[in-house]
Short mmCIF file of C-alpha atoms in Angstrom, two decimals:
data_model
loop_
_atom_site.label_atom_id
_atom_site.label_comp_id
_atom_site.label_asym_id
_atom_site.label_seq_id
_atom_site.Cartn_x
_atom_site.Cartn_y
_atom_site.Cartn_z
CA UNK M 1 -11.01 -5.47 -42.10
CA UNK M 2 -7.40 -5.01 -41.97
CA UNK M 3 -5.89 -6.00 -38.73
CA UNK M 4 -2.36 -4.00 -37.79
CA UNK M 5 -0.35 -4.48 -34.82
CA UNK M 6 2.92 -2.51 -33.98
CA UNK M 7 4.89 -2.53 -30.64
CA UNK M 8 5.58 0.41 -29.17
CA UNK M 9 7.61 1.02 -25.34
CA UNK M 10 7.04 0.56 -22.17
CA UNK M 11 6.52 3.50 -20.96
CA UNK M 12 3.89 4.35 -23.65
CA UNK M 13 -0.18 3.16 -23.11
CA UNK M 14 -1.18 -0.17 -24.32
CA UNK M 15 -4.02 0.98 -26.74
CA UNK M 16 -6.73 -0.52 -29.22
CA UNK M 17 -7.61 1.45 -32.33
CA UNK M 18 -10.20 1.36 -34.39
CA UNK M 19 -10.53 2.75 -38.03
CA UNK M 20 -13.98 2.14 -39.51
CA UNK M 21 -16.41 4.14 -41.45
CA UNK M 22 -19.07 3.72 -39.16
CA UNK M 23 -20.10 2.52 -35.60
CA UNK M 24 -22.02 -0.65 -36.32
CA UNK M 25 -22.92 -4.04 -34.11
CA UNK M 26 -19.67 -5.49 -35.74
CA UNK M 27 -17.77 -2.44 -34.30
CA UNK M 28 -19.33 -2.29 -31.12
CA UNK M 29 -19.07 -6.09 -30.57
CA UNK M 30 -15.08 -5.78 -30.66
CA UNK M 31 -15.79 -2.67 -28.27
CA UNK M 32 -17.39 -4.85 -25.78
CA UNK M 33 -14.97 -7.77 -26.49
CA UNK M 34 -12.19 -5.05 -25.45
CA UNK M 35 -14.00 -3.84 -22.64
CA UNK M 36 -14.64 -7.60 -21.27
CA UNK M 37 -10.97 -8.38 -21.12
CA UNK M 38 -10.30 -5.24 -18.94
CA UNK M 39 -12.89 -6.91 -16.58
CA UNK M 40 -15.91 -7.22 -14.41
CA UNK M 41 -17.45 -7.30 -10.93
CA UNK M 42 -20.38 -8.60 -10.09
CA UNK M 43 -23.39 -6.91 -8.98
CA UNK M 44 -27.18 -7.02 -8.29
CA UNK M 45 -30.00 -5.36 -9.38
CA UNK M 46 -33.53 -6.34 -8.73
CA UNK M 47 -31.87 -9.56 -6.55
CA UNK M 48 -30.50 -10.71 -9.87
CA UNK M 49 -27.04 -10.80 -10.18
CA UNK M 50 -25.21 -9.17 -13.59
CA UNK M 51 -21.17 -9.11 -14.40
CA UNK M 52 -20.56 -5.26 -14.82
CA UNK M 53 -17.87 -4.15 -16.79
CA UNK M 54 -15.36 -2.37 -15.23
CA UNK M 55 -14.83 0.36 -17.52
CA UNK M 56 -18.40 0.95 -17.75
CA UNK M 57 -18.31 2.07 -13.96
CA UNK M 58 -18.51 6.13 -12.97
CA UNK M 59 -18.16 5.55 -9.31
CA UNK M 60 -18.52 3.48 -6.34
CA UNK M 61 -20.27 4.66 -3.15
CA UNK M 62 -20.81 3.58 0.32
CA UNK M 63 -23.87 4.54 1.82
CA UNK M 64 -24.62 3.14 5.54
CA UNK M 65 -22.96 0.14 5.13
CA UNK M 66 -23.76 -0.53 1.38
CA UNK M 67 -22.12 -0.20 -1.62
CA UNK M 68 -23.39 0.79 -4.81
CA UNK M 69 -22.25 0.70 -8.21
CA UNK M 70 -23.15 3.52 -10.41
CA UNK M 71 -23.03 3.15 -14.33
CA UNK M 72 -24.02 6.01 -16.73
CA UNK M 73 -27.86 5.75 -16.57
CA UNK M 74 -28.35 2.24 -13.99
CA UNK M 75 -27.11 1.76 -10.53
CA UNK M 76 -26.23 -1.80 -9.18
CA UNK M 77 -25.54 -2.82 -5.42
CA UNK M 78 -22.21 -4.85 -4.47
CA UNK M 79 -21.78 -6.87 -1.68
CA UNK M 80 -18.11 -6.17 -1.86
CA UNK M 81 -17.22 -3.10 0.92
CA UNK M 82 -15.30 0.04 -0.74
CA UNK M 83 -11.68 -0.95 0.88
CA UNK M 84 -12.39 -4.05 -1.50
CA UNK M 85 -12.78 -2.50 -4.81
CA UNK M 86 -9.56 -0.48 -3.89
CA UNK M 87 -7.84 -3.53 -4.45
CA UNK M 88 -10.12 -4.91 -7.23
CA UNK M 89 -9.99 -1.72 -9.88
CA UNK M 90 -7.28 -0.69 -11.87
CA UNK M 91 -5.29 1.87 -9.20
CA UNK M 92 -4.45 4.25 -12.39
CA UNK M 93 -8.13 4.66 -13.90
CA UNK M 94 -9.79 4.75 -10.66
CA UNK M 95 -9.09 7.11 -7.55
CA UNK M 96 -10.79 7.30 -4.00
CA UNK M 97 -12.44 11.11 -4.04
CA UNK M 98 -13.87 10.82 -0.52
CA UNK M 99 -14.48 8.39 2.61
CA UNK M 100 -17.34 7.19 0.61
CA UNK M 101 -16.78 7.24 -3.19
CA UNK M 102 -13.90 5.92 -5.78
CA UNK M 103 -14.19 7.35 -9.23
CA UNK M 104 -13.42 6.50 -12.59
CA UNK M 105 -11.03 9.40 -13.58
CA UNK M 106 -11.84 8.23 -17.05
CA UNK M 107 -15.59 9.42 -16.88
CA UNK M 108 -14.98 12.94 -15.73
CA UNK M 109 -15.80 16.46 -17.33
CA UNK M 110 -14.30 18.65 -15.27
CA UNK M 111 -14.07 19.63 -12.14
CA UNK M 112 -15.30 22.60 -10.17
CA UNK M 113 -14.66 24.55 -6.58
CA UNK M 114 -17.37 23.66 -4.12
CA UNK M 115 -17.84 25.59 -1.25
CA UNK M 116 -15.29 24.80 2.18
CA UNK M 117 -12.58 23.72 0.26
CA UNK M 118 -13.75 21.16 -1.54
CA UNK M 119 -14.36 20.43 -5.29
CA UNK M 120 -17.48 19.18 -7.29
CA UNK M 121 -16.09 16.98 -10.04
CA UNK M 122 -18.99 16.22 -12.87
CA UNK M 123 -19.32 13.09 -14.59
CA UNK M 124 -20.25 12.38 -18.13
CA UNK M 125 -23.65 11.40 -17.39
CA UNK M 126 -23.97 14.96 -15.57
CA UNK M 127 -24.04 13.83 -12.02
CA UNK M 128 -21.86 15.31 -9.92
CA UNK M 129 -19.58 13.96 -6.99
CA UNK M 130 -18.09 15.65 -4.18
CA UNK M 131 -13.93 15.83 -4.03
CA UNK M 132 -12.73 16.14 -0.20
CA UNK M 133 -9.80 18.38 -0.06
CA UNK M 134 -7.99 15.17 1.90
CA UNK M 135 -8.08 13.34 -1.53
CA UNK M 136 -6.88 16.54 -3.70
CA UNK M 137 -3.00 15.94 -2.92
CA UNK M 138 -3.43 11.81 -4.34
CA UNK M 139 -5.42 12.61 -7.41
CA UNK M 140 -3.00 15.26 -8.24
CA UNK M 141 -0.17 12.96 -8.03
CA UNK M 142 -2.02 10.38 -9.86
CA UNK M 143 -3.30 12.44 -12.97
CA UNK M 144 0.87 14.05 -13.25
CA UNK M 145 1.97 9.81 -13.26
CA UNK V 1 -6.17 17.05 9.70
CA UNK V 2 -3.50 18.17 7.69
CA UNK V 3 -5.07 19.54 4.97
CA UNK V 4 -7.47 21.50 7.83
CA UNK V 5 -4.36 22.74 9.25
CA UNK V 6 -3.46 24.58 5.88
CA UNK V 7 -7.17 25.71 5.45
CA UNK V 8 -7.58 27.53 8.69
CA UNK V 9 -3.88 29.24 8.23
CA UNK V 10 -4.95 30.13 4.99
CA UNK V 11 -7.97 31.44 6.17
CA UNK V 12 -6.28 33.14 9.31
CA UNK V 13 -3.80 35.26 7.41
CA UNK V 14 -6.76 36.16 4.66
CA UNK V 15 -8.84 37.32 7.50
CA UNK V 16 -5.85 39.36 9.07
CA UNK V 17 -5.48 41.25 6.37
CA UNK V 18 -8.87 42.00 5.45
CA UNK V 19 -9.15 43.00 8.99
CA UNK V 20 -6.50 45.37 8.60
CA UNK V 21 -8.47 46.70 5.93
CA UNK V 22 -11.41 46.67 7.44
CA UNK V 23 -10.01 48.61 10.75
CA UNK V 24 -8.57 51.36 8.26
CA UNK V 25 -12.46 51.90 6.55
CA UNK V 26 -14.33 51.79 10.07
CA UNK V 27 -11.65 53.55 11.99
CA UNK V 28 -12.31 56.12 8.97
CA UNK V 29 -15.48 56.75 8.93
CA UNK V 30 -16.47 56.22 12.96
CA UNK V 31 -13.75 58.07 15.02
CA UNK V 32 -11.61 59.56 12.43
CA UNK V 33 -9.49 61.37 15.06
CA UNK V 34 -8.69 58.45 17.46
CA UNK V 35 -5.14 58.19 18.10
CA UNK V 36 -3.49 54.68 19.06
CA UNK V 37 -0.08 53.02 20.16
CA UNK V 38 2.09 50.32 18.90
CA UNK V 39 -0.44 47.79 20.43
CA UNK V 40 -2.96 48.58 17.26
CA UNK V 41 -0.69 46.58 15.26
CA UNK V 42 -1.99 43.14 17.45
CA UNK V 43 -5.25 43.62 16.82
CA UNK V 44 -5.71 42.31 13.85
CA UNK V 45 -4.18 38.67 14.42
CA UNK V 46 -6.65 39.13 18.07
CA UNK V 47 -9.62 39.51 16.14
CA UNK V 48 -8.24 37.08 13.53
CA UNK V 49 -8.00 34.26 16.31
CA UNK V 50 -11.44 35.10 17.57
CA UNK V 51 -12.53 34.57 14.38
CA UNK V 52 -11.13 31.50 13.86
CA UNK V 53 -12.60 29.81 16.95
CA UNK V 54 -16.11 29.07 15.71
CA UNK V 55 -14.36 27.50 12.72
CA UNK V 56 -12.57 25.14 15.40
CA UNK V 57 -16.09 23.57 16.80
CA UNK V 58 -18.40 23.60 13.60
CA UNK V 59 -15.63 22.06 11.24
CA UNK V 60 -16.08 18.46 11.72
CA UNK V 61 -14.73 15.35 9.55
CA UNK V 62 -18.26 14.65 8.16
CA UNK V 63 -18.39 14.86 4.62
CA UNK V 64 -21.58 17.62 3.86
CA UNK V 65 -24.23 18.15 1.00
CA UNK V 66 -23.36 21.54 -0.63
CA UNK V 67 -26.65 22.76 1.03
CA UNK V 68 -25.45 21.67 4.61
CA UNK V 69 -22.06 23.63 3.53
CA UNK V 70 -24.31 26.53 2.91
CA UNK V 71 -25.61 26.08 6.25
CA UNK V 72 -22.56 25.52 8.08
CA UNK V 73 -21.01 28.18 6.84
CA UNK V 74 -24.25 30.82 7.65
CA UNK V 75 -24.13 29.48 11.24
CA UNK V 76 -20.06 29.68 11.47
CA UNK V 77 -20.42 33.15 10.40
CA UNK V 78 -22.74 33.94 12.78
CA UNK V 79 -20.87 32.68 15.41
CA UNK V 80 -18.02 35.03 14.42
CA UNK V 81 -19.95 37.65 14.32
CA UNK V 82 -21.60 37.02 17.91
CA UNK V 83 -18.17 36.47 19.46
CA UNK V 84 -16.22 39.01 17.57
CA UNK V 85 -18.52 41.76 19.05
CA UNK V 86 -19.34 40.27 22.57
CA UNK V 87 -15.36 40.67 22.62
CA UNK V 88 -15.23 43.99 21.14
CA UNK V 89 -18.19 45.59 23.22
CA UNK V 90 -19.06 43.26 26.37
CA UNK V 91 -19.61 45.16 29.33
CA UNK V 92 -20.36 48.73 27.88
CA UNK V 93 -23.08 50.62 28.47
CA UNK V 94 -25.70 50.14 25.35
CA UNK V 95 -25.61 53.85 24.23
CA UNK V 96 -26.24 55.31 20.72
CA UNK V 97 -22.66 55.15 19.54
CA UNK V 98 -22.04 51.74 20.74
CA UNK V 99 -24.57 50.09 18.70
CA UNK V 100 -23.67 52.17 15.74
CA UNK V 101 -20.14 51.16 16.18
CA UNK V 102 -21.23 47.07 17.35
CA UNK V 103 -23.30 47.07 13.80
CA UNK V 104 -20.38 48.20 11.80
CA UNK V 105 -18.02 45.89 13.06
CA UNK V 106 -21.26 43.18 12.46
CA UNK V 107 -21.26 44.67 8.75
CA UNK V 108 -17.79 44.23 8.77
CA UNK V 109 -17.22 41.13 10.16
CA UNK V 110 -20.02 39.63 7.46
CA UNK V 111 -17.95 41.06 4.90
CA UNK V 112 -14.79 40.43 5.66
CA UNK V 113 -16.01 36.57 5.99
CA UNK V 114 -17.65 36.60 2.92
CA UNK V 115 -14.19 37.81 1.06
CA UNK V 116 -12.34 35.24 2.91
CA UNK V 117 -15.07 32.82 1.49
CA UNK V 118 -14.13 34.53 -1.98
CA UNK V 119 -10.85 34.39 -1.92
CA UNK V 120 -10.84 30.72 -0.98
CA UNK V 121 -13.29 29.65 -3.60
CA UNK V 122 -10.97 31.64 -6.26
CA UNK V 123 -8.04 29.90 -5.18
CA UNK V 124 -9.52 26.34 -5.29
CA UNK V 125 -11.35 28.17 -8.95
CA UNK V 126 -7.58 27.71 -10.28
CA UNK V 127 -6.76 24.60 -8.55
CA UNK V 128 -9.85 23.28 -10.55
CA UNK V 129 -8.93 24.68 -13.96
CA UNK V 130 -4.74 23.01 -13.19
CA UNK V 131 -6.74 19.46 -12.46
CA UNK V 132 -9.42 19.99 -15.16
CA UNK V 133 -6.17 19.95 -17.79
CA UNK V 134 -4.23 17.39 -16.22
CA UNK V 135 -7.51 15.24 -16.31
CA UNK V 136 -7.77 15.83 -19.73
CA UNK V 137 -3.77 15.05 -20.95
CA UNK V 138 -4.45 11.76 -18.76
CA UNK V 139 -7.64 10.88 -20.63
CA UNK V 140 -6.03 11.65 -23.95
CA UNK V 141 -2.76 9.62 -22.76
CA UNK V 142 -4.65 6.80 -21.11
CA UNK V 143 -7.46 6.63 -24.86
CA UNK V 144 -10.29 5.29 -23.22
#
């Protein structure tokens, strides 16, 4: 496999490309490899614990005091609060969409009106999440960055 | 609070000209030859007040379901509906006309709320389609 690397500025993306013929384990090995060095939390599933990589997450969520990590088919539980992850994801992939849930902007459709004011933004796994309208201004200003 | 600030002005001056509207159709149709002053011209932003109240005690900062939106928003526009007529007809005798008039205000008042609804959900349509492509450039720019 020929391996090229070129610099390019600052104010471009770092980015990883691929050129192969197919997707095989030897492409999807450097895949996870990549993904790995971006990082990974630690969760629990089952009262086992398992390092989840961080750009495998779709969203965070608080419910009654717990946090839970959803991925695009398995959901994990964090003992970390949401104010922590804040702090812990990358602050340009992932954006708080309501007093209970950060998102990975990465893993969204689209999004869609819901009723009083607020929007309905579906993921790639086809779950939907709510949008508050108090969040609208901060993703705006984050997806025109 | 201050994004609920901008909703219910939003809302307020949608509703006050719908009411307009809806003033010119019923006024119309129900006493064609009524005559009014100035004062006519206040009515409108009244009734639009009145109809903001219910908004004032049923909005709340807890995050809903889309089914307990659907709820909330039945009840608030029932509440409207209640106060905009007690206002509009309290203390008159219950005669023939008056209910015909009280359930065409009622009629009007529903739709008049459900355009506001409408208009809202339109607006918010296109501020959904403007963060729909911005998602996309910054999926494209950030290459997953």
């Amino acid at each position: 496999m020929k391996l090229e690397i070129k610099t390019i500025s600052e104010k471009e993306t770092e980015y990883i490309e691929i050129g192969c013929h197919k997707i095989d384990d030897r492409v999807n090995e450097i895949v996870q490899f990549v993904k790995q060095r971006q990082g990974s939390i630690d969760a629990f599933k089952d009262e086992k614990m398992y390092k989840i990589l961080i750009a495998d997450i779709l969203y965070v969520e608080s419910v009654d005091d717990r946090t839970f990590i959803y991925l695009a088919e398995e959901c994990y539980e964090s003992r970390k609060r949401l104010y922590e992850f804040e702090s812990v994801l990358p602050t340009r992939q992932f954006a708080r969409i309501s007093k209970a849930v950060i998102v990975n902007l990465m893993k969204i459709s689209y999004i869609k009106p819901a009723l009083n004011g607020r929007f309905l933004c579906r993921l790639k796994n086809g779950e939907q999440v709510i949008i508050s309208r108090k969040y609208v201004p901060d993703i705006k200003e984050k997806l025109k960055r | 609070m201050k994004e609920r600030i901008k909703t219910l002005a939003g809302n307020f001056f949608i509703s006050v000209t719908l009411i307009n509207l809806a003033m010119l159709i019923l006024g119309k149709l129900l006493r064609p030859d009524q005559q009014f002053g100035y004062e006519v011209f206040v009515y409108p932003l009244i009734y639009g007040i009145i109809g903001m109240i219910p908004a004032l005690f049923v909005n709340g900062n807890k995050e809903l379901t889309l089914k307990q939106a659907v709820i909330k928003e039945i009840a608030q526009m029932t509440m409207t509906v209640v106060v905009i007529v007690a206002f509009m007809f309290a203390g008159q005798p219950l005669t023939h006309e008056v209910v015909i008039s009280a359930a065409g205000v009622a009629l009007s008042v529903v739709i008049v709320y459900c355009l506001v609804v409408l208009i809202g959900w339109l607006i918010d349509l296109k501020t959904a389609v403007v963060l729909t492509e911005d998602l996309k450039h910054f999926q494209e720019e950030s290459r997953e």
